[in-house]
XYZ file of C-alpha atoms in Angstrom:
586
model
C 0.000 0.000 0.000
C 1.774 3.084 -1.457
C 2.043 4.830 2.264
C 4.573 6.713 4.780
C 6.119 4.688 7.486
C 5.136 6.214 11.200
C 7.304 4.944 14.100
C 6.098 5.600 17.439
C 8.505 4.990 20.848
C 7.736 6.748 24.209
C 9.985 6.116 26.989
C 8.312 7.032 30.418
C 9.079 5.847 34.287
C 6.475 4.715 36.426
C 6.466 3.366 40.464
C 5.986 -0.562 40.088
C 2.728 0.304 42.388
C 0.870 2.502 39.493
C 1.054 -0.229 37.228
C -0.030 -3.363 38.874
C -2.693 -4.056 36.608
C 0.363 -5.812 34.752
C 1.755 -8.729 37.104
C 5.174 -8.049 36.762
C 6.589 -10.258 39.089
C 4.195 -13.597 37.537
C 6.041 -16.031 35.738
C 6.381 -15.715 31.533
C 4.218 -17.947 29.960
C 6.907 -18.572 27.076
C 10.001 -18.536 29.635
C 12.762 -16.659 29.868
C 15.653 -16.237 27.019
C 18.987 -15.603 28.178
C 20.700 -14.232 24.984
C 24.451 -14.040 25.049
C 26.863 -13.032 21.908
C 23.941 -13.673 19.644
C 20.200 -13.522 20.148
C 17.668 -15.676 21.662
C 14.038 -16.065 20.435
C 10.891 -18.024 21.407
C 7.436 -18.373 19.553
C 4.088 -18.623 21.264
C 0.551 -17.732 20.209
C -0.332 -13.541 21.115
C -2.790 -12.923 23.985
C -4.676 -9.603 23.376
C -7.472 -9.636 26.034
C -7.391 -6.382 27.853
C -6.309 -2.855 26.796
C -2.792 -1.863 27.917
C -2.615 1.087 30.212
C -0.187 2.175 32.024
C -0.935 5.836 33.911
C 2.190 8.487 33.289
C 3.140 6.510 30.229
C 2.588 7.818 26.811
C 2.690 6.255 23.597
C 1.883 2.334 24.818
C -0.858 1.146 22.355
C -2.749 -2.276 22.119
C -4.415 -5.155 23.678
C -2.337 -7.177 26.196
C -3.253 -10.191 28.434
C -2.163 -8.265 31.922
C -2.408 -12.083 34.187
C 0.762 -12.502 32.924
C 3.807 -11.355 30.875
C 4.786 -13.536 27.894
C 8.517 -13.355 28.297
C 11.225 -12.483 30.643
C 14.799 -11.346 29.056
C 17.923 -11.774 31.784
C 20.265 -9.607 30.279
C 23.901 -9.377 31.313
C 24.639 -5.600 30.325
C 25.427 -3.551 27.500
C 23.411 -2.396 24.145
C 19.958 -4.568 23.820
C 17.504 -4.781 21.220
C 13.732 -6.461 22.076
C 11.730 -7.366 18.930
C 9.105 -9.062 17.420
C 8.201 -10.889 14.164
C 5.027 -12.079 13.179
C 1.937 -11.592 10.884
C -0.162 -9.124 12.552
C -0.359 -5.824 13.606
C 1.782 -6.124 17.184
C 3.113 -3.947 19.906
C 5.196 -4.291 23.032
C 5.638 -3.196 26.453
C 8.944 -3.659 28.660
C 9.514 -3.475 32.079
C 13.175 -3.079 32.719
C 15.250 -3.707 36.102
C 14.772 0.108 36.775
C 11.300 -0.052 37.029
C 10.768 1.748 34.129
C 8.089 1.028 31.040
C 9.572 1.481 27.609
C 6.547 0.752 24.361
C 6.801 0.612 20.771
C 4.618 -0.077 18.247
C 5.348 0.039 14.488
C 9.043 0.659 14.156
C 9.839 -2.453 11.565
C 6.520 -1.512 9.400
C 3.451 -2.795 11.678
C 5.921 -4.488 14.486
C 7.493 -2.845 17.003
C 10.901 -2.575 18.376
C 12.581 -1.424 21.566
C 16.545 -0.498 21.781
C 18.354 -0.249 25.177
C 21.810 1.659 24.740
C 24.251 0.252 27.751
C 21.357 -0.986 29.184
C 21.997 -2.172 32.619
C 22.188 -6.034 33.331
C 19.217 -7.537 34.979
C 15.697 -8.794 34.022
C 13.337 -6.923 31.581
C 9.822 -8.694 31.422
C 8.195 -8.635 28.658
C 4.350 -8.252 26.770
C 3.835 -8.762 23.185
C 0.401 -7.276 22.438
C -2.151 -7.026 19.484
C -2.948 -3.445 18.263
C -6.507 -5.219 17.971
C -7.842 -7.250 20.377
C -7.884 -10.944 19.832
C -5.296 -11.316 16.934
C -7.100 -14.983 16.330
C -4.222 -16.492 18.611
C -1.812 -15.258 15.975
C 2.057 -16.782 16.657
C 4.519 -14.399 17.263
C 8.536 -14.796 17.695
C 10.084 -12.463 20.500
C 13.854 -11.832 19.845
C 16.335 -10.306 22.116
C 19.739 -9.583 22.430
C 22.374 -7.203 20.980
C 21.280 -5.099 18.213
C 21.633 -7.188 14.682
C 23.612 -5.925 12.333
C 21.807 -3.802 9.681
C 20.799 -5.709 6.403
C 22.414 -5.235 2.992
C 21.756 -5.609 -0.569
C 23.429 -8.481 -1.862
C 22.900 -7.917 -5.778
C 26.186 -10.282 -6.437
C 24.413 -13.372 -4.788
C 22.716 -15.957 -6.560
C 19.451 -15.118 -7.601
C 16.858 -17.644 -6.415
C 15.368 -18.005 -10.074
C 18.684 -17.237 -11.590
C 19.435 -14.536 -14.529
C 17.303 -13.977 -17.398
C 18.511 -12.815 -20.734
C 17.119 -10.374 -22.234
C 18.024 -8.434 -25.662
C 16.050 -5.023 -27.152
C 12.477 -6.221 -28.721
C 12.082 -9.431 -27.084
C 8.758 -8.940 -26.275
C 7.874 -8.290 -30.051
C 9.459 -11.533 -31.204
C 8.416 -13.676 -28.463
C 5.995 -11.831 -26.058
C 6.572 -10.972 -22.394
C 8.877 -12.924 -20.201
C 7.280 -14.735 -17.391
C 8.995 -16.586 -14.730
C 7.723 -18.517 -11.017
C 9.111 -17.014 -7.972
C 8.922 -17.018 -4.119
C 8.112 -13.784 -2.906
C 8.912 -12.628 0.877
C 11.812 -12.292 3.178
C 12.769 -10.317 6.565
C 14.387 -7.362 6.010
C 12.014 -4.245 5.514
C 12.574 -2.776 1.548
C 11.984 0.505 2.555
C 15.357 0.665 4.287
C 16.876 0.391 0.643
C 15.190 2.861 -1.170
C 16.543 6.212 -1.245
C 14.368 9.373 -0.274
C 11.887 9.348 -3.092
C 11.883 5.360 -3.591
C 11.566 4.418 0.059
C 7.684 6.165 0.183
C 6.753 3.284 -2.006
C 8.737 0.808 -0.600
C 6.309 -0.895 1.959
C 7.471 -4.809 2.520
C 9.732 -7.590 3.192
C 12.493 -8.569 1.251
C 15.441 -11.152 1.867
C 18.287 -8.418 0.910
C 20.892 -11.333 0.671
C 19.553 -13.391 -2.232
C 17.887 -11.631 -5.163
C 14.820 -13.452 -6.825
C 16.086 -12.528 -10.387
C 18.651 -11.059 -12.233
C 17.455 -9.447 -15.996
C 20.562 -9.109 -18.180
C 19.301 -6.389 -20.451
C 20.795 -5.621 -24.021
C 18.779 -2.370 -24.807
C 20.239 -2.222 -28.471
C 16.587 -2.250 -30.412
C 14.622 -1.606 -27.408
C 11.316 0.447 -26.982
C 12.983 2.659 -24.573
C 11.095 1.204 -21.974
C 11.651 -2.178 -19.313
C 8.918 -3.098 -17.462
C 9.276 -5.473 -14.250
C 6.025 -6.485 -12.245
C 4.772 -9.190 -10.099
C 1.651 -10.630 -9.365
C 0.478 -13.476 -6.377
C -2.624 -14.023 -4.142
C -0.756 -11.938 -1.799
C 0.301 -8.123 -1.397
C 3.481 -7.502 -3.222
C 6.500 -5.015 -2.833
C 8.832 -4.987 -5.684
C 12.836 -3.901 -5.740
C 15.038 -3.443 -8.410
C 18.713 -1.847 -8.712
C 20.026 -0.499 -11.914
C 23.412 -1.315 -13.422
C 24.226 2.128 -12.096
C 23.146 1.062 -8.104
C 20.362 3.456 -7.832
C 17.118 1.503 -6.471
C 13.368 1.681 -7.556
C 10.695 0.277 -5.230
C 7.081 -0.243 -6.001
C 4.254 -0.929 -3.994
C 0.849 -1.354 -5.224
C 0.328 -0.589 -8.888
C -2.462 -2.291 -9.711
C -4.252 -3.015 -6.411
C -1.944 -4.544 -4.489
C 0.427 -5.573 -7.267
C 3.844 -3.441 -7.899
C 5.308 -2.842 -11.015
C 8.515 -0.803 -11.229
C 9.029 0.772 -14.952
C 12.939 2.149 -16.199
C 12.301 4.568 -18.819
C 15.549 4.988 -21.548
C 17.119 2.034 -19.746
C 20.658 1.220 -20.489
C 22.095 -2.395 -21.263
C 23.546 -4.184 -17.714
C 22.059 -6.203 -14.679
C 18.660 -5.239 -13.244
C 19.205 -6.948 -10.241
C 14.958 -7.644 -9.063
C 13.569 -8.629 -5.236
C 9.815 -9.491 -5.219
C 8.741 -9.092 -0.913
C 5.662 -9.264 0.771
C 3.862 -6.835 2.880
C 4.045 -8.679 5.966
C 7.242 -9.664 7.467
C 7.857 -12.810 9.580
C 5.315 -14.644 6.802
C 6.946 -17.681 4.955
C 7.590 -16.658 1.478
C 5.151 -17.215 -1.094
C 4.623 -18.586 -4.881
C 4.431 -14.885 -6.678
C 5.013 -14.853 -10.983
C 7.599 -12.233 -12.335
C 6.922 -10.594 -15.233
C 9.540 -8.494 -17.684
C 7.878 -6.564 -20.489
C 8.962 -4.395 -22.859
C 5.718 -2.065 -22.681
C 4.591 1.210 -20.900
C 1.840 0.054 -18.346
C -0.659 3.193 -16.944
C -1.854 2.996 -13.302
C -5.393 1.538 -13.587
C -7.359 4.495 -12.732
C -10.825 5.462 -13.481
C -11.692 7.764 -16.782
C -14.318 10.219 -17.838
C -15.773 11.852 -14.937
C -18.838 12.183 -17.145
C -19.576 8.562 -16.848
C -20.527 9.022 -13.253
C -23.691 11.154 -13.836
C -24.261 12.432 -16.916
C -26.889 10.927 -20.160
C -29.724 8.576 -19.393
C -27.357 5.423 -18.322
C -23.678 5.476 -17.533
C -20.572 2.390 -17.093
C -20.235 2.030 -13.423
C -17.132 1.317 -11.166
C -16.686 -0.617 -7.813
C -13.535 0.021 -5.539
C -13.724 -2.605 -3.198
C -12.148 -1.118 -0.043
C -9.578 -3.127 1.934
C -10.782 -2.525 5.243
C -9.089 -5.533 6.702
C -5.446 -4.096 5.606
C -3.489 -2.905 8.573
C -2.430 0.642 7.777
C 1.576 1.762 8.365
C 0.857 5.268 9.626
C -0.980 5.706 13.000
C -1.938 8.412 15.251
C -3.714 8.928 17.865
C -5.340 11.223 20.608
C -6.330 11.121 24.347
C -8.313 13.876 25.946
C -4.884 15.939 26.769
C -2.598 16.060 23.396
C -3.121 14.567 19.991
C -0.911 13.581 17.203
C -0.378 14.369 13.498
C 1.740 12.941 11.055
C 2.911 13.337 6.985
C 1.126 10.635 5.075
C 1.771 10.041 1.048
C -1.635 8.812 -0.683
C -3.119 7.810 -4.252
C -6.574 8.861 -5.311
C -7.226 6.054 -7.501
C -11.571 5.789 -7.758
C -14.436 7.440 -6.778
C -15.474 7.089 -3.025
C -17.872 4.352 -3.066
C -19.407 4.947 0.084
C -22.824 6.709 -0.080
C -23.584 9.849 1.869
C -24.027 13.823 1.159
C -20.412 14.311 2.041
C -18.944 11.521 0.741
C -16.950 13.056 -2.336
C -13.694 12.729 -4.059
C -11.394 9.833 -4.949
C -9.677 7.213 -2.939
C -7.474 4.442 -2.580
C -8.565 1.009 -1.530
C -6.571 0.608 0.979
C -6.735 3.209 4.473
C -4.314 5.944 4.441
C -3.828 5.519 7.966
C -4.783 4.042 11.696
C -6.484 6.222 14.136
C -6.309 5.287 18.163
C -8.702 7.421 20.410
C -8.542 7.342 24.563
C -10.877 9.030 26.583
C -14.462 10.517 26.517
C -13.696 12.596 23.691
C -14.866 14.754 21.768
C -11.933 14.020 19.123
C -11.104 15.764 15.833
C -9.447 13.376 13.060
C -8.421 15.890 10.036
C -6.549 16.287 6.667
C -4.858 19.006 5.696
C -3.005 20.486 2.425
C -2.869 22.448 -0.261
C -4.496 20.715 -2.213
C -8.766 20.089 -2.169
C -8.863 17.084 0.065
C -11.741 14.306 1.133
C -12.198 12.346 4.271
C -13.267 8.535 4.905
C -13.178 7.351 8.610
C -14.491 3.857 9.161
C -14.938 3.270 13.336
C -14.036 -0.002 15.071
C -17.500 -0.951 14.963
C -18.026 -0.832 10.893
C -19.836 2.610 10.789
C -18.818 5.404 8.074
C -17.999 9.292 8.407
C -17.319 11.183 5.224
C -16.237 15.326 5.113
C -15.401 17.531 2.583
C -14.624 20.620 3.346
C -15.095 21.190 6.887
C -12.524 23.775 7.561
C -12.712 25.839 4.352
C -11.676 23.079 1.811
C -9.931 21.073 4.775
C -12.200 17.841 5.702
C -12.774 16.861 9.162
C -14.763 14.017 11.260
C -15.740 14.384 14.819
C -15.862 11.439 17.306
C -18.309 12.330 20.374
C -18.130 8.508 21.973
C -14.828 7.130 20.905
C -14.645 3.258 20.362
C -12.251 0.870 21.439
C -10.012 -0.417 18.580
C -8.904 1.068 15.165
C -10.800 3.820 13.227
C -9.649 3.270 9.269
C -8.969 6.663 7.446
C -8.934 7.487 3.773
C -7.642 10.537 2.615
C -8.820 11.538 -0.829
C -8.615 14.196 -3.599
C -11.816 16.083 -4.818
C -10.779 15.643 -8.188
C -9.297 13.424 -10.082
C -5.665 12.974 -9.827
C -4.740 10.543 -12.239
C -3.618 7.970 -9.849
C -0.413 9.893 -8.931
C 0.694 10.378 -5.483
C -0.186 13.444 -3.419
C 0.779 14.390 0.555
C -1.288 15.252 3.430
C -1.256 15.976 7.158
C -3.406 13.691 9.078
C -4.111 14.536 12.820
C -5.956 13.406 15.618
C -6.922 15.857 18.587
C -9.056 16.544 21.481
C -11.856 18.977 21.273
C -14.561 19.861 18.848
C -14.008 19.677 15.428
C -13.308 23.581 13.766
C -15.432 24.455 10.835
C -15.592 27.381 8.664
C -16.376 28.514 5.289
C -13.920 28.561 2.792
C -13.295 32.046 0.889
C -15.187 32.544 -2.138
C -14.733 35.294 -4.271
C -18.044 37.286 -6.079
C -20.162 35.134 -7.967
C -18.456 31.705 -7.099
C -15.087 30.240 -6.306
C -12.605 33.016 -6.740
C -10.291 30.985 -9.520
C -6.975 32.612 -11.670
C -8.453 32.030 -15.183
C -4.961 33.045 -17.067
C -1.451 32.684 -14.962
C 2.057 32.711 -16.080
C 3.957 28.460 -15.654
C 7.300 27.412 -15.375
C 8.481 24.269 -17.060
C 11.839 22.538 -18.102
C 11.051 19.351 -18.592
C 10.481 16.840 -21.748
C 6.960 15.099 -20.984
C 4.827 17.725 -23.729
C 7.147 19.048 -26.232
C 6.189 21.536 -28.750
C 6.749 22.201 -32.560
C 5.216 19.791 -34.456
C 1.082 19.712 -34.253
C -1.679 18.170 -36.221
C -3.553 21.365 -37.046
C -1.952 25.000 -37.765
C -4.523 27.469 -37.008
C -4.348 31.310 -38.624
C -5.088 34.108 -36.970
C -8.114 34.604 -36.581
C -9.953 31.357 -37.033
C -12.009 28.737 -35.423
C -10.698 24.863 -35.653
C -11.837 21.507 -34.771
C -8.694 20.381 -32.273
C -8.161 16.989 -30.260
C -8.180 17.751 -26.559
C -7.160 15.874 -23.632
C -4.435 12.865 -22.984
C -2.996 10.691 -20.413
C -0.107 13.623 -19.383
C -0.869 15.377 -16.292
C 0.055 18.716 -16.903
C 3.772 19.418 -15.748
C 3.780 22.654 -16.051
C 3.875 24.755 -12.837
C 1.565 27.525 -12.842
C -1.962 29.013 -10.520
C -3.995 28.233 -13.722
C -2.208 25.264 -15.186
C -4.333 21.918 -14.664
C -5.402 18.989 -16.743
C -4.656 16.522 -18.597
C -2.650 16.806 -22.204
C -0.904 14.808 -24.996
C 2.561 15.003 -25.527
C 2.435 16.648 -28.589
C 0.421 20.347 -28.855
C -2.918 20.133 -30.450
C -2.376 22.987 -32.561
C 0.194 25.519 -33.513
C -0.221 29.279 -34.452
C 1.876 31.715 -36.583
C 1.406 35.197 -35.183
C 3.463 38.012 -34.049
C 1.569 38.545 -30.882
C 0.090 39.592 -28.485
C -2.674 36.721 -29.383
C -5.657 35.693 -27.738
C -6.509 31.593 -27.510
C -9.413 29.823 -26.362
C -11.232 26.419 -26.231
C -14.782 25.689 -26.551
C -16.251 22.349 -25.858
C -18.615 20.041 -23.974
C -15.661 19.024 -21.294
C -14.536 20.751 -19.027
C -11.493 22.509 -20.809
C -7.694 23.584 -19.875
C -5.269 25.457 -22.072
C -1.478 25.487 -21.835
C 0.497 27.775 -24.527
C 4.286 28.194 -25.448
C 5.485 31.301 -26.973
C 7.800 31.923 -29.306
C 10.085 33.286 -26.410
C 10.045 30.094 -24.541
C 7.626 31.366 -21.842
C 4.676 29.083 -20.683
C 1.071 30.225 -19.810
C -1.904 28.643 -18.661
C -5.843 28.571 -18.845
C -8.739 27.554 -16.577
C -12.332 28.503 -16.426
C -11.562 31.487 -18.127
C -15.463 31.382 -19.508
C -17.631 29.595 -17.482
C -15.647 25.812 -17.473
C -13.829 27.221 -21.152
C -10.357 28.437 -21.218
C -9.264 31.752 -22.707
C -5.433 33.486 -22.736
C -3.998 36.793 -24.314
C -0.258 35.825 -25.227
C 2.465 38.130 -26.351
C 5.736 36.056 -26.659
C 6.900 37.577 -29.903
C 6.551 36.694 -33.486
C 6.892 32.572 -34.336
C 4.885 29.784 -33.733
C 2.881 29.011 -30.600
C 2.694 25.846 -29.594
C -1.148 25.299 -28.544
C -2.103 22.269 -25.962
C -5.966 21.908 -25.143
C -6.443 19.642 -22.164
C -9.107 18.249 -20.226
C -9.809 18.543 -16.656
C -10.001 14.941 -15.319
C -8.523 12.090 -17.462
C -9.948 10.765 -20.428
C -8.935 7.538 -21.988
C -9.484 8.993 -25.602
C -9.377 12.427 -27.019
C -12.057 14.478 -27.531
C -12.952 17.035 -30.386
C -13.270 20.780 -29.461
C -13.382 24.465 -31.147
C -10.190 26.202 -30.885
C -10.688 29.972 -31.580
C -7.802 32.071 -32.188
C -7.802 36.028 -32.169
């Protein structure tokens, strides 16, 4: 699930006689490790009966069996590391020699972790909880001893379903190459990606064997190499270059990734197919090398939700039994908040007069609430953001703009468990990425209008843009329109617009629509049944875009000197064909 990785660890004392709801001093009902030079580990089914609480300590989450404590740890002094592995959400709550409580809960993904620097020899006594009640008597290892050394890519080891050969326009002569695999491993993939790679990098890897190696000869290529994988399962996807940069994937295509290398050059692709969930055995997953560009499946033509006499319908089956990376939460002192990364993908199919926008399947985030409440759970950005919350109990709150074009939900009666969250875009995105801030607080939820200008929503119908980049490139066009004129034009594309600009939106084809020979200043506008965008390069270089300039029609006056202008019409939300419009020049 393409998402942000949120590690909570909160480190409080408390008197031995303010927590006796956990019986310390009981004996472990898996034993007692003694780790030495190496660590020790034991397996046992979770107990998640009762919710942990432990007054004057923050940040200790989950459902714990407090008769009890599952393990004991004698430790003879010096750095110590206490963690878990296992196929559920879990969380974990020490009590050291000291007397004090130390809890984690998600620091490897959705398991938690706990390091000790020098920590003093003695016994630490230990719970291993579910962030849910009742994890089905899930197993669960406990490990502790010294901290393990950190994992490494291996790209020179065997690969488990050894190298692949693969020369420029295979898949023309003999289709897509498609090869068995086991996917899954221990070591977290998001700990190889670098900054922009590691947001999508959610799963479990074995760094020190690679599935498959692709030996690439891009000599009569496509200019494209495609890797994906596909299993019963949710995937995470690796792959290093010849040049030792790493892409990640998470998530493509529901819960398959697929990892594309645009120009790529001839040498090793060096490919790890993971799972999700870590401590899981690995599983039978097919690998699949194409030579073809593959487009997020998203949803097209917003005027096939509600316009004509009958309309195509879509159904985005939410996961609501996915355990979400990111988690806040809120007691009735202090809240959280935290940066979350998110993919509008299809239209929110929940029902209800605020229930706009588009969505992922699976949540953006966990939500925790403590006390009597009232709570606020928000989303905030620049952009014009949605709300799903789904409570413990399988009930639905939707918001759109709640705090001007902010959304917001408000929790009177908090329930035990996890509330789901969905973040979502009003509009259509076109499946790309976008980042919010998700909180949790005490206290009412605020609302107020947002700030409309005279007659409606107070837009910039013509702005300057800034662009360097090669995605729409102009000069050649289909149509060369005179000044003046009017001319049927092909609108609209799979390119969300790159260029930066108050007024620049849509969606565009690589190439312009039109171009115009004029000396300038000239004035440009579309005229359709879509909802329209414009983008224009002048002769100068310069970039300027269009929006609602006439009711949902763009319009610009452009003086960039005499030459050609290069002339894209776009639409607003993504079509999967091209439509035909008026262009009017002036």
């Amino acid at each position: 699930m393409a998402r942000a990785l949120l590690a909570a660890l909160s480190l409080g004392l408390v008197s031995a006689a303010s927590a006796q709801s956990l019986a310390t001093d009981a004996s472990p009902v898996a034993g007692t490790l003694t780790p030495g030079v190496t660590e020790a580990s034991v397996t046992f089914d979770a107990r998640a009966t009762d919710e942990l609480v432990l007054p004057g300590v923050d940040g200790c989450y989950g459902y714990v069996d407090p008769s009890a404590p599952d393990a004991a740890v004698e430790w003879g002094g010096g750095d110590l590391q206490i963690w878990v592995q296992g196929g559920f959400d879990a969380t974990l709550a020490v009590y050291g020699p000291d007397g004090a409580w130390s809890c984690n809960d998600d620091s490897n993904g959705v398991l938690p972790a706990l390091s000790f620097e020098g920590a003093e020899a003695g016994r630490y006594v230990v719970w291993v909880g579910g962030f849910t009640p009742d994890p089905d008597g899930a197993s669960v290892t406990l490990l502790a001893g010294p901290p393990p050394p950190a994992p490494v890519l291996d790209p020179d080891a065997a690969p488990q379903a050894g190298v692949i050969e693969a020369a420029g326009g295979f898949e023309a002569e003999q289709g897509a190459i498609t090869v068995s695999v086991e996917a899954g491993g221990p070591d977290s993939a998001q700990s190889f990606g670098d900054d922009a790679a590691s947001v999508y990098c959610a799963g479990y890897i074995d760094a020190g064997t690679p599935t498959a190696v692709v030996d690439y000869d891009a000599d009569g290529g496509t200019g494209v190499l495609t890797v994906g994988a596909t299993a019963f399962d949710d995937l995470v996807l690796l792959v290093q270059n010849p040049d030792g940069s790493v892409l990640c994937n998470d998530d493509f295509n529901g819960t398959d990734p697929l990892v594309q290398i645009y120009d790529p050059e001839s040498g090793r692709y060096v490919v790890w197919a993971g799972r999700f969930s870590i401590g899981s055995d690995p599983i039978d997953a097919t690998l699949t090398i194409s030579e073809t560009e593959t487009e997020v499946e998203i949803y097209d033509d917003f005027e096939d939700y509600g316009s004509g006499p009958f309309s195509e319908g879509t159904y985005l089956p939410l996961e609501i039994d996915a355990v979400p990376d990111v988690r806040v939460g809120a007691n009735d002192d202090e809240g959280e908040s935290a940066e979350v990364s998110f993919r509008p993908m299809a239209p929110n199919p929940v029902q209800g007069s605020s229930c706009a926008g588009y969505i992922d399947a699976a949540p953006t985030a966990g939500v925790t609430l403590r006390g009597d409440g009232p709570f606020a759970i928000t989303a905030s950005a620049a952009d014009d953001l949605t709300l799903l919350v789904r409570t413990p109990a399988g009930g639905w709150f939707c918001s759109d703009d709640a705090d001007a074009l902010n959304p917001g939900v408000q929790i009177d009666a908090p329930e035990a468990g996890l509330y789901l969250v969905w973040i979502g875009a009003f509009g259509d995105m076109g499946g790309g990425f976008a980042e919010a801030t998700l909180a949790a607080m005490p206290g009412e939820l605020v609302v107020s209008e947002p700030d409309y200008g005279v007659g409606g929503v107070d837009v910039e119908p013509q702005s300057e843009g800034m662009y360097a980049g090669s995605e729409i490139v102009g000069g050649s066009a289909p149509v060369q329109a005179s000044v003046p004129s009017e001319t049927d034009v092909e609108a609209g594309g799979t390119v969300l617009n790159p260029v930066e600009g108050a007024a620049c939106h849509g969606f565009l084809s690589a190439t312009p629509s039109a171009s115009v020979e004029a000396s300038g200043p000239v004035t440009i506008g579309a005229t359709g049944d879509q909802d329209l965008t414009l983008v224009v390069q002048a002769p100068d270089g310069s970039w300027t875009c269009s929006d609602d300039a006439d009711g949902s029609d763009p319009r610009a006056t452009v003086d960039g000197g005499e030459g050609t202008y290069s002339v894209w019409v776009g639409t607003y939300y993504r079509r999967a064909e091209p439509v035909t419009v008026t262009l009017r020049v002036e």
